[in-house]
Short mmCIF file of C-alpha atoms in Angstrom, two decimals:
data_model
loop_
_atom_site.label_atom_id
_atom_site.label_comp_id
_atom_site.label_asym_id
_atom_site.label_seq_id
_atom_site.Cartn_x
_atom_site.Cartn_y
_atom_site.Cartn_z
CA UNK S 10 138.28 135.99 127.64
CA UNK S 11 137.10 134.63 124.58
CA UNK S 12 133.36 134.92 123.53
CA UNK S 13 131.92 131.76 122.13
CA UNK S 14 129.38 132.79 119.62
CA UNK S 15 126.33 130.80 119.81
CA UNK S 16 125.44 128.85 116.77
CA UNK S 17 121.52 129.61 115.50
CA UNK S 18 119.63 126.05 115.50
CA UNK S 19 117.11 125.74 112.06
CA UNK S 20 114.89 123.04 112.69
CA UNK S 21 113.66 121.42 110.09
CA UNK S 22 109.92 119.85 110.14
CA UNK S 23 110.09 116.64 108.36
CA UNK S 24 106.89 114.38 107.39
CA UNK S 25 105.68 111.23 109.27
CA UNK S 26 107.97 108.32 107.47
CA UNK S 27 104.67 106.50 107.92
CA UNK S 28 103.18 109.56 105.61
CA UNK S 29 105.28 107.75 102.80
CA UNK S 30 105.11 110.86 100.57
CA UNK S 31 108.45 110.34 98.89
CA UNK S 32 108.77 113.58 96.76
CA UNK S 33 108.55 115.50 99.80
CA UNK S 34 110.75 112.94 101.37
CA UNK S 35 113.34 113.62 98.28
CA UNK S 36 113.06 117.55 98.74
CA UNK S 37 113.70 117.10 102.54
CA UNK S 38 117.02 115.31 101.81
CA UNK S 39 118.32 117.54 99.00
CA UNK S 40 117.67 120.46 101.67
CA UNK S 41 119.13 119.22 104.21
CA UNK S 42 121.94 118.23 102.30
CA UNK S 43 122.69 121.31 100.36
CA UNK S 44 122.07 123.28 103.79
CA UNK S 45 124.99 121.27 105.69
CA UNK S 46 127.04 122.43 102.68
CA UNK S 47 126.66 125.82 101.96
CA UNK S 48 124.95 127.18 105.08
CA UNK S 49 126.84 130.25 106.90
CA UNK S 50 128.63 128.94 109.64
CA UNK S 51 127.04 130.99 112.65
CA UNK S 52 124.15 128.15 111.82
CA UNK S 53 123.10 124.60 112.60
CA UNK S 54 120.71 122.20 110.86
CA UNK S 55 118.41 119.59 113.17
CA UNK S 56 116.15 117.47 111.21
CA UNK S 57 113.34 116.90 113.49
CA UNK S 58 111.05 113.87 112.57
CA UNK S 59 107.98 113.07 114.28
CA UNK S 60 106.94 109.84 115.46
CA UNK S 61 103.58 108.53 115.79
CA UNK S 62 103.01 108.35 119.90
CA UNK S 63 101.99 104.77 121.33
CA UNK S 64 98.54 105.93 122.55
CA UNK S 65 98.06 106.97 119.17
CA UNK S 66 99.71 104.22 117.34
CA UNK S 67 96.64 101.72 118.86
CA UNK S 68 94.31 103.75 117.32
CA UNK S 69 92.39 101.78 114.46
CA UNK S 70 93.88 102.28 110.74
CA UNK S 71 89.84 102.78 109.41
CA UNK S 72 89.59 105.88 107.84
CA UNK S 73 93.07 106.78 108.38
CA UNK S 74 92.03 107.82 111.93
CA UNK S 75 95.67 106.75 113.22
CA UNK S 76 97.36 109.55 110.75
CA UNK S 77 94.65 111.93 111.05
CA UNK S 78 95.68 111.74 114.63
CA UNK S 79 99.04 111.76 114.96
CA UNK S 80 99.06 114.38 112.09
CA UNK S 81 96.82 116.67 114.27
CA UNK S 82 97.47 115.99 117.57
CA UNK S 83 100.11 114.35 118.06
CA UNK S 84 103.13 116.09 115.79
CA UNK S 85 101.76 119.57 117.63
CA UNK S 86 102.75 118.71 120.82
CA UNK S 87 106.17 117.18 119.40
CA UNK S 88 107.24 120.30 117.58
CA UNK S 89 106.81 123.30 119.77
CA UNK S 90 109.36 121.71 122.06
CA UNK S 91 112.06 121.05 119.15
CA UNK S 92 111.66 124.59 118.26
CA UNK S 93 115.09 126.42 116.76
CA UNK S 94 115.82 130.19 116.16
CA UNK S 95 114.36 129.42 112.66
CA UNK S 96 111.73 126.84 111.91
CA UNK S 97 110.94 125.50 108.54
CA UNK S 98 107.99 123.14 107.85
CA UNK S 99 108.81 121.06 104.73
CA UNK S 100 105.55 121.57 103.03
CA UNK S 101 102.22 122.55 103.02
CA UNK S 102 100.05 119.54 104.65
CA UNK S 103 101.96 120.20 108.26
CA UNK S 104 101.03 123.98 107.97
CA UNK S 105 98.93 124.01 111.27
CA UNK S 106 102.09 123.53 113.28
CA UNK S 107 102.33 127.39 112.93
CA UNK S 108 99.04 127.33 115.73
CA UNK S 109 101.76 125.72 118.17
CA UNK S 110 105.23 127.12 116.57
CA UNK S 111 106.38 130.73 117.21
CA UNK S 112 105.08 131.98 113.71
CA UNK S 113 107.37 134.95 113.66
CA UNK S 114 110.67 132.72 112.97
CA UNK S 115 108.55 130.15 111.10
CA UNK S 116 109.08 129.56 107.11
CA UNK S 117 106.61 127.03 105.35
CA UNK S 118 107.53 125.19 101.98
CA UNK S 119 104.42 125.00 99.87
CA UNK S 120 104.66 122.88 96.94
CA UNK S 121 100.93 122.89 95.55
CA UNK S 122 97.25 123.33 97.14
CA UNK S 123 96.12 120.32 95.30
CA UNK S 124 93.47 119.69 97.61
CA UNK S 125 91.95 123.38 97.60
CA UNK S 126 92.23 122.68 93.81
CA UNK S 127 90.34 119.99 93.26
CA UNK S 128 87.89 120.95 95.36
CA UNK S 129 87.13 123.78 93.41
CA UNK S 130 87.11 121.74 90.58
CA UNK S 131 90.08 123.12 88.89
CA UNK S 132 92.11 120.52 88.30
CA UNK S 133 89.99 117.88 85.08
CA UNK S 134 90.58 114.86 86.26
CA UNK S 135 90.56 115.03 89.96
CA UNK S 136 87.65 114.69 92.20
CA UNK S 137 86.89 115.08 95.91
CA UNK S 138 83.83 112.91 97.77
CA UNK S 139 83.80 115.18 100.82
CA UNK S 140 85.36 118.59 101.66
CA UNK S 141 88.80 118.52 102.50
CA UNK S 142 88.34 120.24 105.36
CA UNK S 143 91.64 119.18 107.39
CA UNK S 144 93.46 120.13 104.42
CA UNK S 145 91.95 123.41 104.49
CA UNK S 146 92.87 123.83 108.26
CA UNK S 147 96.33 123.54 107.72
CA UNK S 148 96.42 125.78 104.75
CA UNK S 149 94.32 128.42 106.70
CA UNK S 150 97.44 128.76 109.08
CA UNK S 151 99.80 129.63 106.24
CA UNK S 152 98.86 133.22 106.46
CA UNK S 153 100.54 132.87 109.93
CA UNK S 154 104.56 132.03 108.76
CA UNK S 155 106.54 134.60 108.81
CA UNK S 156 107.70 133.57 105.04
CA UNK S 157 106.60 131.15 102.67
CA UNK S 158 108.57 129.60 100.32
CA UNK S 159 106.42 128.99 97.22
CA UNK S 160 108.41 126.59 94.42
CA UNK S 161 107.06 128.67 91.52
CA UNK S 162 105.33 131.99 90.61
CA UNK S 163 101.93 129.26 89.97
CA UNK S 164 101.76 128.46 93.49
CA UNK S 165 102.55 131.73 94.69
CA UNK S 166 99.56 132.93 92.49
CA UNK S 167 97.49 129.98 94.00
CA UNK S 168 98.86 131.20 97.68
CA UNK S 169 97.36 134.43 96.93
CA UNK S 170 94.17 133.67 95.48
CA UNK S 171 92.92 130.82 97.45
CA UNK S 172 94.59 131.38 101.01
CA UNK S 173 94.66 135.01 101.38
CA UNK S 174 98.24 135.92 101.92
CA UNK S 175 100.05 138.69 101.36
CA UNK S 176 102.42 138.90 98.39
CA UNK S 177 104.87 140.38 100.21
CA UNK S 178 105.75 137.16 102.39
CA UNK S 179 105.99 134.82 99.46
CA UNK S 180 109.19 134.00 97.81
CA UNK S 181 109.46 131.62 94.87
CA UNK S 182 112.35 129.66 94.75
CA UNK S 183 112.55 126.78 92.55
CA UNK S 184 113.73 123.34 93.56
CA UNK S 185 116.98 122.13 92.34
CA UNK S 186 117.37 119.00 90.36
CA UNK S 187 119.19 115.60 91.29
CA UNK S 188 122.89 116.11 90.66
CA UNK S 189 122.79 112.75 88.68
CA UNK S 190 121.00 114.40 85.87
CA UNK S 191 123.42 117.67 85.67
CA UNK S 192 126.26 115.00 84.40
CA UNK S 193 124.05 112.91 82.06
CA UNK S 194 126.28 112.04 79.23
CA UNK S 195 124.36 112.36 75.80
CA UNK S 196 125.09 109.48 73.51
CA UNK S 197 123.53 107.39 70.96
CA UNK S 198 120.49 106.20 71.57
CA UNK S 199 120.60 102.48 70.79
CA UNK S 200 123.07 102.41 73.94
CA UNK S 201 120.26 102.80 76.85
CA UNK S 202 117.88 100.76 74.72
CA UNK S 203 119.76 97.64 74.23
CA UNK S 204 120.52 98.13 78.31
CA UNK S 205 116.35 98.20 78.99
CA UNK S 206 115.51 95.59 76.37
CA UNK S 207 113.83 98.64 74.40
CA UNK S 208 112.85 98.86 70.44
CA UNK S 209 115.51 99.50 68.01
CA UNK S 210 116.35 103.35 67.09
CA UNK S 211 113.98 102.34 63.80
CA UNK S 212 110.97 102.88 66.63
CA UNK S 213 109.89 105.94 67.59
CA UNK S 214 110.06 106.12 71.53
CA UNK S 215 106.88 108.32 73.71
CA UNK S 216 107.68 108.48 77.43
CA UNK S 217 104.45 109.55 80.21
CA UNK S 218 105.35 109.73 83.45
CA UNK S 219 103.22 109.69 87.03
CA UNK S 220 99.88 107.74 87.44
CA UNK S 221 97.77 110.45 88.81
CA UNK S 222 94.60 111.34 86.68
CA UNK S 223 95.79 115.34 86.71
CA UNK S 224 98.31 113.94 84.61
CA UNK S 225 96.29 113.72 81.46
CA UNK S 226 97.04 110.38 80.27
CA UNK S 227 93.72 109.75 78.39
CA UNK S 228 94.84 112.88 76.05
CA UNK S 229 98.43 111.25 75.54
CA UNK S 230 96.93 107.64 74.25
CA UNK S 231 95.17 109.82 71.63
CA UNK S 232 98.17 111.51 70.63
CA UNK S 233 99.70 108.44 70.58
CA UNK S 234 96.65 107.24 67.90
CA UNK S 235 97.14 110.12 65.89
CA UNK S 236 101.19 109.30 65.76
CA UNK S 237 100.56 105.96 64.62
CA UNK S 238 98.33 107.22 61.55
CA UNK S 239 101.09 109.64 60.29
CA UNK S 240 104.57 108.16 61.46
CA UNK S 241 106.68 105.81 58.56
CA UNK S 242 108.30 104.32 62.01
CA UNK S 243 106.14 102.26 64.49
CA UNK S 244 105.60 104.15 67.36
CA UNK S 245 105.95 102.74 71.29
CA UNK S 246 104.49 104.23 74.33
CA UNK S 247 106.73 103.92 77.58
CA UNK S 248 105.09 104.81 80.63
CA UNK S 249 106.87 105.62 84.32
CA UNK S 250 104.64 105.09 87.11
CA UNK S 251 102.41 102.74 89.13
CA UNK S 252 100.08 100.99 87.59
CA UNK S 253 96.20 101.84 88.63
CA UNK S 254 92.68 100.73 87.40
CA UNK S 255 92.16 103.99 85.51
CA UNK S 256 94.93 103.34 83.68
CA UNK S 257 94.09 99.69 82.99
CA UNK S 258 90.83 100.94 81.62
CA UNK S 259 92.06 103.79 79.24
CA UNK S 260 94.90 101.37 77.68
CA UNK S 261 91.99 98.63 76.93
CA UNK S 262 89.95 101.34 75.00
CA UNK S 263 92.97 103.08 73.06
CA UNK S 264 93.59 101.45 69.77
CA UNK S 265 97.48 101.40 70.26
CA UNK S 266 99.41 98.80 67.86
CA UNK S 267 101.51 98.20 70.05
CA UNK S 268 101.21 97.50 74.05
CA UNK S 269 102.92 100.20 76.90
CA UNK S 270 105.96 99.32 77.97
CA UNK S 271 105.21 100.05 81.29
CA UNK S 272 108.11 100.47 84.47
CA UNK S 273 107.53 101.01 87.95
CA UNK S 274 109.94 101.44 90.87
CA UNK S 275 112.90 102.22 89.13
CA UNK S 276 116.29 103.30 90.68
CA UNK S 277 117.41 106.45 89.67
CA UNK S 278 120.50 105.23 87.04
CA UNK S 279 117.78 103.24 85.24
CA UNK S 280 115.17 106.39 85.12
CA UNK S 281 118.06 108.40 83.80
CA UNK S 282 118.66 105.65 81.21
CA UNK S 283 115.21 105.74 80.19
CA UNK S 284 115.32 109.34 79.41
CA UNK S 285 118.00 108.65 77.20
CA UNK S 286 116.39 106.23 75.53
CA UNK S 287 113.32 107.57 74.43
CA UNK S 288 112.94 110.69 71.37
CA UNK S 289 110.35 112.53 73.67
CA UNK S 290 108.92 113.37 76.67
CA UNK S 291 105.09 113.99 76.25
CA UNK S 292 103.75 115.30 79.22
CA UNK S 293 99.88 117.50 79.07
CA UNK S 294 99.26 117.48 82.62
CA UNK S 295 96.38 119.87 83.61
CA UNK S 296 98.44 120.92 86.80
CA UNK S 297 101.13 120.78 88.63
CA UNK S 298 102.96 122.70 91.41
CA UNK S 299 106.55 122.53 90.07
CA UNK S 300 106.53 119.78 87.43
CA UNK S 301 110.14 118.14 87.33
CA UNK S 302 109.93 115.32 85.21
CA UNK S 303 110.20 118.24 81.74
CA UNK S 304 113.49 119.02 83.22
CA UNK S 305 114.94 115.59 84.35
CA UNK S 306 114.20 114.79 80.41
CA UNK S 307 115.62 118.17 79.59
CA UNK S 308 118.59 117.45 81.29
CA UNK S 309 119.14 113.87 79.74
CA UNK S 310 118.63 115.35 76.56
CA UNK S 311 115.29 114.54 75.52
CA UNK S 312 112.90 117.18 73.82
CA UNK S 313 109.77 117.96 75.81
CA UNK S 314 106.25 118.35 74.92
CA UNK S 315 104.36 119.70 77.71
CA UNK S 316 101.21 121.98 78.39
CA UNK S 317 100.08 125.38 78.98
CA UNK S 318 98.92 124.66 82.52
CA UNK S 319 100.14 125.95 86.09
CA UNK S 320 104.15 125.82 86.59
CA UNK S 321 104.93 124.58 83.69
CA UNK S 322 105.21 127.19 80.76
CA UNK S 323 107.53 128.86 83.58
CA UNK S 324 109.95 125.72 84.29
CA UNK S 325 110.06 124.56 80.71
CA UNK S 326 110.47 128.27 79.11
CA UNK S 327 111.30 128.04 75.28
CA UNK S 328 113.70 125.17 76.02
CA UNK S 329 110.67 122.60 75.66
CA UNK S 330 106.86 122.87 73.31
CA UNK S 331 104.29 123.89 74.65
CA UNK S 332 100.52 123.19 73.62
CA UNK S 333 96.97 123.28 75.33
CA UNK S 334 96.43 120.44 77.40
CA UNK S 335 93.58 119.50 75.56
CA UNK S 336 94.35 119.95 71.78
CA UNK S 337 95.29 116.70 70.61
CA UNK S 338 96.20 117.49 67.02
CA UNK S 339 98.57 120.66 68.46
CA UNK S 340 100.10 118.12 70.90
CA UNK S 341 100.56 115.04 68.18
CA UNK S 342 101.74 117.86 65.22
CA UNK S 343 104.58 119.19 67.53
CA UNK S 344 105.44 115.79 69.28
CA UNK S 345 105.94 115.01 65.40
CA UNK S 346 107.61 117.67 64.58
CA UNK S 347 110.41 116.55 67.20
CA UNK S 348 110.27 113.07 65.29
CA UNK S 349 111.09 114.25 61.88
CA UNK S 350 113.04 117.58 61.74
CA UNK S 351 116.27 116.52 62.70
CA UNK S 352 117.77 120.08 62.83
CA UNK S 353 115.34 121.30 64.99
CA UNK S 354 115.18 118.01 67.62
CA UNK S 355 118.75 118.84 67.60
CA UNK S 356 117.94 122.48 68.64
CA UNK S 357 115.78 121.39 71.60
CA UNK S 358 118.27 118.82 72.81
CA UNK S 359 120.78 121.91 72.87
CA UNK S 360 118.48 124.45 74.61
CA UNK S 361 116.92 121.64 76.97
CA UNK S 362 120.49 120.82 78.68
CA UNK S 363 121.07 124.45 78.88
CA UNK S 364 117.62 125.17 80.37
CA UNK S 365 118.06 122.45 83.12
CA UNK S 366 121.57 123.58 84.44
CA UNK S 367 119.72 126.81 85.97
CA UNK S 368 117.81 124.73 88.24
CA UNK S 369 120.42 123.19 91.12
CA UNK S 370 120.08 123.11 94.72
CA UNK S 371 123.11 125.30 95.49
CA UNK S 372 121.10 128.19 93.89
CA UNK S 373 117.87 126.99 95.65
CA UNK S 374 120.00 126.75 99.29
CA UNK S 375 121.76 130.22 98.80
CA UNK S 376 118.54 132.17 98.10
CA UNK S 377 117.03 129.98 100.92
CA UNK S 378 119.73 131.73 103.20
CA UNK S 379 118.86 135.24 102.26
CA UNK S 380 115.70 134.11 103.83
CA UNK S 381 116.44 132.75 106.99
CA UNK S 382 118.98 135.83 107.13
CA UNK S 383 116.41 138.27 107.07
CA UNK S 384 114.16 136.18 109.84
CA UNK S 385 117.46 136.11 112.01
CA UNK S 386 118.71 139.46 111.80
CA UNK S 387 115.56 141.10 113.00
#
């Protein structure tokens, strides 16, 4: 008689599509997709996503009362009956499923405890009105997972210091990038900016990326100032993100010569394109969990200026410059040092490419395994 061996079920814990958190909603995919590929075959993937329950759906919207809800109450009761040999929660912000999931075969994805963070004050630039104390719940239950999958050695730090849990349970695995950006073909510059409409290579091109305030944009307009006094070329500020009234506010007290070029809601052949246009990612942010905009750029082969802050000395590594996040002449001397040493941009184009071909999701999925391995097997 022949034994059937029974496959193991991982069930992964997706966000509300209501939620409309698309980075997570980007990991989720990769995951799943890099899972189905390379996963051992005695395994199974179902991707389970909540849905908001009627009762709860007639809630009123005010205060978000209708997420808070179905967030709280509502996604509890739908996970512990999709439960497989291994769950894994897809970030941080669902981690009080573990008070319904078995927490012995449960593994959490944290990407950053912004909220925790900010809270504390230690992130410039963000600020909380009221304690976020639902945010806190669901990070208190992290101690619970059996593992924790932290997507760099900042967050597992964070992990440590602000939630309590033991080292021992964290591993940091980083996040692969796109596969778009591992085939970027490098060629001349006037190519991508005759396709977006973009300055002449006799401009010197500044990309920012993101609209959030952690992002440090007030310190890049200055930098962009102090370029304008020193560069022989004009010098043209291209920004990638939503426009806010922050933003509308800073740009109407900068003294830039020129206006932002300023794109939102791009697909992802015209992002690429716009790393390839431009001479240099600047990007000072006072925090962030992973930070993968330095190696998209990286990987499109565009030198990177970036800060001393959080993840990203570790993800950049001496592929990229690195300044404080504050010092505005460090920041404007080395994004001009990119704009006039040709042997050296050429150097950072060279180690930047290399750099971002570490970072893929087959490496991410195969230490992911090892994981979910060691949960199975005992």
């Amino acid at each position: 008689m022949v034994m059937v061996q029974k496959l193991k079920t991982v069930t992964l814990y997706q966000d509300f599509k209501e939620d409309k958190r698309t980075s997570i909603d980007i990991f989720s995919d990769f995951l799943e997709t890099y899972l189905l590929k390379f996963i051992n075959e005695s395994y199974k993937i179902y991707r389970f996503q909540p849905k908001i329950p009627s009762i709860i759906n007639k809630l009123p919207d005010k205060i978000n009362l209708r997420m808070r809800a179905a967030r709280y109450i509502g996604y509890p009761l739908q996970a512990k009956k999709s439960q497989g040999e291994i769950n894994h929660i897809m970030e941080e912000g669902y981690g009080h499923l573990l008070y319904t999931l078995d927490p012995n075969r449960t593994v959490v994805s944290v990407h950053d405890l912004i909220p925790m963070l900010a809270w504390n004050n230690e992130i410039p630039g963000m600020t909380y009105s009221h304690r976020p104390r639902l945010a806190e719940f669901s990070f208190k239950a992290l101690s619970r997972a059996r593992k924790i999958i932290a997507n760099s050695h900042s967050t597992k730090n964070d992990l440590i210091r602000l939630c309590n849990i033991n080292p021992d349970k964290i591993n940091v695995i980083y996040q692969g990038l796109d596969p778009e950006f591992h085939n970027v073909s490098i060629n001349n510059k006037q190519i991508p900016r005759q396709m977006l409409n973009f300055p002449d290579c006799s401009t010197h091109l500044i990309l920012i990326t993101g609209q959030q305030e952690y992002k440090n944009h007030k310190t890049c307009l200055k930098v962009i100032e102090g370029l304008q006094e020193i560069s022989r070329k004009p010098v043209q500020l291209v920004r990638l993100g939503r426009k806010t009234m922050n933003w509308d506010q800073q740009i109407k007290k900068a003294n830039l010569k020129n206006f932002p070029i300023c794109l939102q809601n791009l697909p992802r052949k015209e992002v690429i394109e716009v790393y390839k246009a431009v001479d240099c990612l600047l990007f000072p942010s006072w925090y962030e969990g992973f930070g993968r905009p330095p190696l998209e750029a990286m990987a499109c082969g565009t030198p990177v200026v970036t800060s001393n802050r959080a993840s990203l000395p570790e993800v950049v590594g001496n592929a990229g410059l690195i300044a404080d996040a504050d010092n505005v002449n460090e920041l404007t001397n080395k994004v001009n040092r990119i704009l006039t040493d040709d042997v050296f941009y050429q150097d950072l184009v060279e180690k930047g490419k290399k750099r971002s071909t570490s970072f893929t999701w087959e490496s991410t999925v195969k230490q992911l395994m090892h994981v979910y391995e060691s949960i199975s097997s005992s």
